[in-house]
């Protein structure tokens, strides 16, 4: 009970915030509500008019054509009003819904760009994407349905009751008494079939799990000649599924005919009671026909509303997930007087830097490093030792916990992120390319580059020759994951991308994955060109790179355990020496 | 479609009776307005109370019969739909089991699983719906028109105009909006792509300070999506108002014409009401029909996807009169267990060969090490032995007979495979071990566990062979899983054992013990060990060094150190100087 209350409370605050989003369009919403009222009223009015018309058609030579014409003309006008109002209402509802959805989605996406990497790194991409795409979509469906159906549904029920009461209270009573029966029947069947559906979905789960296991590992199944055995197991579940599916589907499909049966009963009762009332002169034939058409309409909104309520609940839950993302605190705003780093000379000072991703697991405890302009710093260590942490700190993807990092003497926390990051050129091992043309990708850091600049960058990245061989050259479109390029080619494009801007400092991540020898040599050459005269931080795997580095940072389990150049580290005969001897010595 | 009909044939009776009963129900529904007309014309006019009650009773009776018919129809439809989907599922599972590695690679297991599960479920519900409603709705529409004709021809002519007009509107709007909805979906996909790109590339985007452009870009995609949605919405929003106008417009005309007819004494007031009722029945059914067509076309698309799997034939076929192991043995050269003869191999749809001109002769009982970088073709090489793939050129033979000439079952029965991915299945340890040999005794299983160095931890769990293994072996560590997969392959005591990089999660000591145990306990077994570790294959009788699909060298450790530059490089990068020697 208490839990439910909390849930309700949570929904309530979600609802309030959604209403805020919708509030921007309050005039449209108001118009929509007015139109809904008009639609319902005129929709219900039409049968009355037609009933009145029927009353004018009594028998041979007893037809009042003049009166009939007036009424039918009225019907025509009412119809036009209804249709117009309905269309406008639908259109406005669409507009409100999609605009609200757009607003929320844009807000969510914009927020994404401001979320700290610590959030993005610790949450799965799929989860965030599903919030921004699927959840918002689901929410829009629910919102649209809520708009169009909930309000008109309730109005229709109330309106029908009102009109019926005006025409004849006795028969109204009959309708009101009998209709709940169909709701009762529907819920009764739903309750009864619930266990059957549960069994069905359980069995379906069983079969899916077997299919996942067997077809997911079909190669192993075939390697061991297990196909027949698998088939046997599958067929056993399959035949069980057949039995319980049949039951579930059949018994649930009873609902529709049964409610229809109840509706027929309502119809018959209205007919009989109405006929007796007509005999007593309490009701005209035309009014009877009104009741008959109302009796048909009356139950429909009930079913719709119950559908809408679940849909709305679902929509609220989805909205809550999206709002949760939007509520996630953004990274710290920049100080108003943040310094713009220009004329960066390439000196970097790490002063008693302390950092950890989670407070319980201390990572970097006291890192001191003085990098002079143009020096090469190699980060060395086994995989997973935290080399990327250093990149995260240098680029200020994460802030240090204590101590400071200074670039050209300025603490990077007091510099604008933009100018700091513009001072670094970064080539990561995960080669991210944007879906778009090769041109767009190379010019990613400098969209206004000239053709010549771009080609020069590609040439110095040794990428020009393979790009030229592509079907559309620089205008070749790269698919999302760069599927039509080899790993090495992607790497070269990433290098070209940095080449074009060529900032004073570099962060490079040498590839470990297998790249064919020719491309590997090209990448090495490109790296070498880039590093000339630039302060470079390199996550290094190659012996030559490490040897030529001015400072080697040896990392293990997130800690920097040794620091120095190749000779001094070898002389120390510590971890680096062991690593070097086991991997590179000959 | 054709295939679906074949399956429906098995349920011919149900598939015919279901729509039939549904139509029966519909015809009873069509009588209702007529009865009501009688109540008005006879009951009310003549003030005949008992007639009214009688007719009321008739209405209830019609409803009851309708209910019975409808239930019967629902039952038959459900039985047929469920039956067909069950058979479809069974056959598809079997078919997938027969597809070779090559087809599995091209289609992807994820796709196969979706087709096997949700696609077939869609087919089932589509079929169920079609059997019940595909005939009913048109029947009511035309039935209502026919009934109108029995009442009065002149008034009924309104139906002849209204029905086509309604159909044009309903189906026209659907026809126009469906492709637009698809476009909306595509646009949504590109919004998704934008989002995903921004997540995966967040570091690069921030490094290049492109956040604002990305937001602008996203905004553009998003606005385009909304514009499309509103545009489609505008069209769909026309459905209700337009049909409403047509139906009620037709009603006005009917009332007017009926008024004239009544005035001339041709029809009665009650019949006028009946005509109006028929008109309103039509709209409901037309809209149902439109929705039905959407569902059915979705189900048909699923059926087509399922069909595509059925249409995919295994590229690995047995030759007629395939040889069994025994018949092959009698004519075999007893010394050369496995021979690769000028083998070229390419994966389907690949532009380049994954293996080029591989020549290798393996004597029975030898241990062969295969080493090379990722993507150098190590797995491809060993996958050719159990004929998981067929060579493009050249041949692979076992006991002197081309693997393509063996019966597949027989061939694979002689080979124990330990795949790269250590896959175990939900069930007891015993059940898992019996994958290798259906009737393996506990003793045989324990022996295999001993060799695979798995006995210790199995005993440690205290459940013996009844140890329950969760799906994918979640309750075991990576190393434990690997040892069990090795044991599973050993249970069948195969002639050839293939270990495809399957000791990678073991520490060096266990790895060494394992290799020692295999050497000691498997007399005459030919063993292929694929590895990235030099230590694992160092002591093999022959070592094959692969580089970019070509054989860069073949020989013993000592020979290769002398002759093969790549092998030397690999060893030196992994072993200390002392170890290399």
PDB file of N, CA, C and O in Angstrom, chain A residues 10-39:
ATOM      1  N   UNK A  10       5.256   9.647  -7.272  1.00  0.00           N
ATOM      2  CA  UNK A  10       6.270   9.817  -8.292  1.00  0.00           C
ATOM      3  C   UNK A  10       5.613  10.192  -9.623  1.00  0.00           C
ATOM      4  O   UNK A  10       6.029  11.107 -10.313  1.00  0.00           O
ATOM      5  N   UNK A  11       4.537   9.441  -9.926  1.00  0.00           N
ATOM      6  CA  UNK A  11       3.810   9.738 -11.150  1.00  0.00           C
ATOM      7  C   UNK A  11       3.302  11.169 -11.146  1.00  0.00           C
ATOM      8  O   UNK A  11       3.285  11.836 -12.154  1.00  0.00           O
ATOM      9  N   UNK A  12       2.871  11.582  -9.945  1.00  0.00           N
ATOM     10  CA  UNK A  12       2.267  12.894  -9.831  1.00  0.00           C
ATOM     11  C   UNK A  12       3.281  13.979 -10.218  1.00  0.00           C
ATOM     12  O   UNK A  12       2.961  14.894 -10.977  1.00  0.00           O
ATOM     13  N   UNK A  13       4.501  13.825  -9.704  1.00  0.00           N
ATOM     14  CA  UNK A  13       5.478  14.861 -10.026  1.00  0.00           C
ATOM     15  C   UNK A  13       5.850  14.789 -11.509  1.00  0.00           C
ATOM     16  O   UNK A  13       6.084  15.797 -12.146  1.00  0.00           O
ATOM     17  N   UNK A  14       5.896  13.558 -12.046  1.00  0.00           N
ATOM     18  CA  UNK A  14       6.160  13.424 -13.480  1.00  0.00           C
ATOM     19  C   UNK A  14       5.076  14.134 -14.265  1.00  0.00           C
ATOM     20  O   UNK A  14       5.349  14.894 -15.197  1.00  0.00           O
ATOM     21  N   UNK A  15       3.843  13.867 -13.844  1.00  0.00           N
ATOM     22  CA  UNK A  15       2.697  14.443 -14.537  1.00  0.00           C
ATOM     23  C   UNK A  15       2.777  15.965 -14.533  1.00  0.00           C
ATOM     24  O   UNK A  15       2.567  16.628 -15.540  1.00  0.00           O
ATOM     25  N   UNK A  16       3.139  16.471 -13.374  1.00  0.00           N
ATOM     26  CA  UNK A  16       3.216  17.923 -13.226  1.00  0.00           C
ATOM     27  C   UNK A  16       4.227  18.505 -14.218  1.00  0.00           C
ATOM     28  O   UNK A  16       3.978  19.522 -14.864  1.00  0.00           O
ATOM     29  N   UNK A  17       5.363  17.823 -14.321  1.00  0.00           N
ATOM     30  CA  UNK A  17       6.394  18.356 -15.200  1.00  0.00           C
ATOM     31  C   UNK A  17       6.003  18.229 -16.667  1.00  0.00           C
ATOM     32  O   UNK A  17       6.308  19.098 -17.480  1.00  0.00           O
ATOM     33  N   UNK A  18       5.300  17.123 -16.978  1.00  0.00           N
ATOM     34  CA  UNK A  18       4.841  16.991 -18.360  1.00  0.00           C
ATOM     35  C   UNK A  18       3.849  18.098 -18.679  1.00  0.00           C
ATOM     36  O   UNK A  18       3.877  18.692 -19.763  1.00  0.00           O
ATOM     37  N   UNK A  19       2.997  18.376 -17.705  1.00  0.00           N
ATOM     38  CA  UNK A  19       2.025  19.452 -17.907  1.00  0.00           C
ATOM     39  C   UNK A  19       2.744  20.770 -18.156  1.00  0.00           C
ATOM     40  O   UNK A  19       2.280  21.603 -18.931  1.00  0.00           O
ATOM     41  N   UNK A  20       3.888  20.936 -17.515  1.00  0.00           N
ATOM     42  CA  UNK A  20       4.673  22.135 -17.782  1.00  0.00           C
ATOM     43  C   UNK A  20       5.104  22.204 -19.235  1.00  0.00           C
ATOM     44  O   UNK A  20       5.059  23.259 -19.860  1.00  0.00           O
ATOM     45  N   UNK A  21       5.559  21.032 -19.744  1.00  0.00           N
ATOM     46  CA  UNK A  21       5.971  21.004 -21.143  1.00  0.00           C
ATOM     47  C   UNK A  21       4.790  21.304 -22.059  1.00  0.00           C
ATOM     48  O   UNK A  21       4.906  22.000 -23.059  1.00  0.00           O
ATOM     49  N   UNK A  22       3.632  20.728 -21.683  1.00  0.00           N
ATOM     50  CA  UNK A  22       2.448  20.918 -22.521  1.00  0.00           C
ATOM     51  C   UNK A  22       1.948  22.355 -22.399  1.00  0.00           C
ATOM     52  O   UNK A  22       1.405  22.924 -23.343  1.00  0.00           O
ATOM     53  N   UNK A  23       2.181  22.925 -21.200  1.00  0.00           N
ATOM     54  CA  UNK A  23       1.690  24.271 -20.920  1.00  0.00           C
ATOM     55  C   UNK A  23       2.117  25.315 -21.945  1.00  0.00           C
ATOM     56  O   UNK A  23       1.411  26.300 -22.167  1.00  0.00           O
ATOM     57  N   UNK A  24       3.268  25.069 -22.589  1.00  0.00           N
ATOM     58  CA  UNK A  24       3.732  26.010 -23.616  1.00  0.00           C
ATOM     59  C   UNK A  24       2.676  26.182 -24.706  1.00  0.00           C
ATOM     60  O   UNK A  24       2.546  27.228 -25.309  1.00  0.00           O
ATOM     61  N   UNK A  25       1.916  25.110 -24.898  1.00  0.00           N
ATOM     62  CA  UNK A  25       0.919  25.149 -25.972  1.00  0.00           C
ATOM     63  C   UNK A  25      -0.484  25.280 -25.415  1.00  0.00           C
ATOM     64  O   UNK A  25      -1.424  24.681 -25.926  1.00  0.00           O
ATOM     65  N   UNK A  26      -0.626  26.049 -24.306  1.00  0.00           N
ATOM     66  CA  UNK A  26      -1.905  25.981 -23.594  1.00  0.00           C
ATOM     67  C   UNK A  26      -3.077  26.467 -24.440  1.00  0.00           C
ATOM     68  O   UNK A  26      -4.179  25.965 -24.303  1.00  0.00           O
ATOM     69  N   UNK A  27      -2.820  27.414 -25.362  1.00  0.00           N
ATOM     70  CA  UNK A  27      -3.939  27.886 -26.190  1.00  0.00           C
ATOM     71  C   UNK A  27      -4.392  26.802 -27.135  1.00  0.00           C
ATOM     72  O   UNK A  27      -5.595  26.619 -27.368  1.00  0.00           O
ATOM     73  N   UNK A  28      -3.442  26.061 -27.676  1.00  0.00           N
ATOM     74  CA  UNK A  28      -3.806  24.949 -28.558  1.00  0.00           C
ATOM     75  C   UNK A  28      -4.574  23.892 -27.779  1.00  0.00           C
ATOM     76  O   UNK A  28      -5.565  23.339 -28.259  1.00  0.00           O
ATOM     77  N   UNK A  29      -4.097  23.636 -26.551  1.00  0.00           N
ATOM     78  CA  UNK A  29      -4.768  22.630 -25.732  1.00  0.00           C
ATOM     79  C   UNK A  29      -6.212  23.060 -25.461  1.00  0.00           C
ATOM     80  O   UNK A  29      -7.157  22.265 -25.580  1.00  0.00           O
ATOM     81  N   UNK A  30      -6.361  24.314 -25.130  1.00  0.00           N
ATOM     82  CA  UNK A  30      -7.694  24.828 -24.841  1.00  0.00           C
ATOM     83  C   UNK A  30      -8.597  24.672 -26.067  1.00  0.00           C
ATOM     84  O   UNK A  30      -9.735  24.196 -25.972  1.00  0.00           O
ATOM     85  N   UNK A  31      -8.046  25.045 -27.213  1.00  0.00           N
ATOM     86  CA  UNK A  31      -8.804  24.935 -28.457  1.00  0.00           C
ATOM     87  C   UNK A  31      -9.206  23.486 -28.706  1.00  0.00           C
ATOM     88  O   UNK A  31     -10.347  23.191 -29.087  1.00  0.00           O
ATOM     89  N   UNK A  32      -8.251  22.588 -28.440  1.00  0.00           N
ATOM     90  CA  UNK A  32      -8.524  21.168 -28.640  1.00  0.00           C
ATOM     91  C   UNK A  32      -9.674  20.710 -27.755  1.00  0.00           C
ATOM     92  O   UNK A  32     -10.556  19.970 -28.181  1.00  0.00           O
ATOM     93  N   UNK A  33      -9.661  21.182 -26.504  1.00  0.00           N
ATOM     94  CA  UNK A  33     -10.714  20.772 -25.576  1.00  0.00           C
ATOM     95  C   UNK A  33     -12.069  21.307 -26.036  1.00  0.00           C
ATOM     96  O   UNK A  33     -13.080  20.588 -26.006  1.00  0.00           O
ATOM     97  N   UNK A  34     -12.072  22.542 -26.477  1.00  0.00           N
ATOM     98  CA  UNK A  34     -13.326  23.124 -26.960  1.00  0.00           C
ATOM     99  C   UNK A  34     -13.847  22.316 -28.150  1.00  0.00           C
ATOM    100  O   UNK A  34     -15.027  21.957 -28.224  1.00  0.00           O
ATOM    101  N   UNK A  35     -12.931  22.011 -29.067  1.00  0.00           N
ATOM    102  CA  UNK A  35     -13.329  21.258 -30.248  1.00  0.00           C
ATOM    103  C   UNK A  35     -13.851  19.879 -29.871  1.00  0.00           C
ATOM    104  O   UNK A  35     -14.807  19.375 -30.470  1.00  0.00           O
ATOM    105  N   UNK A  36     -13.214  19.261 -28.862  1.00  0.00           N
ATOM    106  CA  UNK A  36     -13.681  17.948 -28.415  1.00  0.00           C
ATOM    107  C   UNK A  36     -15.120  18.055 -27.932  1.00  0.00           C
ATOM    108  O   UNK A  36     -15.968  17.211 -28.255  1.00  0.00           O
ATOM    109  N   UNK A  37     -15.391  19.106 -27.160  1.00  0.00           N
ATOM    110  CA  UNK A  37     -16.753  19.310 -26.676  1.00  0.00           C
ATOM    111  C   UNK A  37     -17.727  19.452 -27.832  1.00  0.00           C
ATOM    112  O   UNK A  37     -18.776  18.794 -27.868  1.00  0.00           O
ATOM    113  N   UNK A  38     -17.342  20.262 -28.806  1.00  0.00           N
ATOM    114  CA  UNK A  38     -18.204  20.473 -29.971  1.00  0.00           C
ATOM    115  C   UNK A  38     -18.452  19.155 -30.690  1.00  0.00           C
ATOM    116  O   UNK A  38     -19.594  18.797 -31.022  1.00  0.00           O
ATOM    117  N   UNK A  39     -17.365  18.405 -30.915  1.00  0.00           N
ATOM    118  CA  UNK A  39     -17.491  17.144 -31.640  1.00  0.00           C
ATOM    119  C   UNK A  39     -18.458  16.199 -30.955  1.00  0.00           C
ATOM    120  O   UNK A  39     -19.354  15.634 -31.589  1.00  0.00           O
TER     121      UNK A  39
END
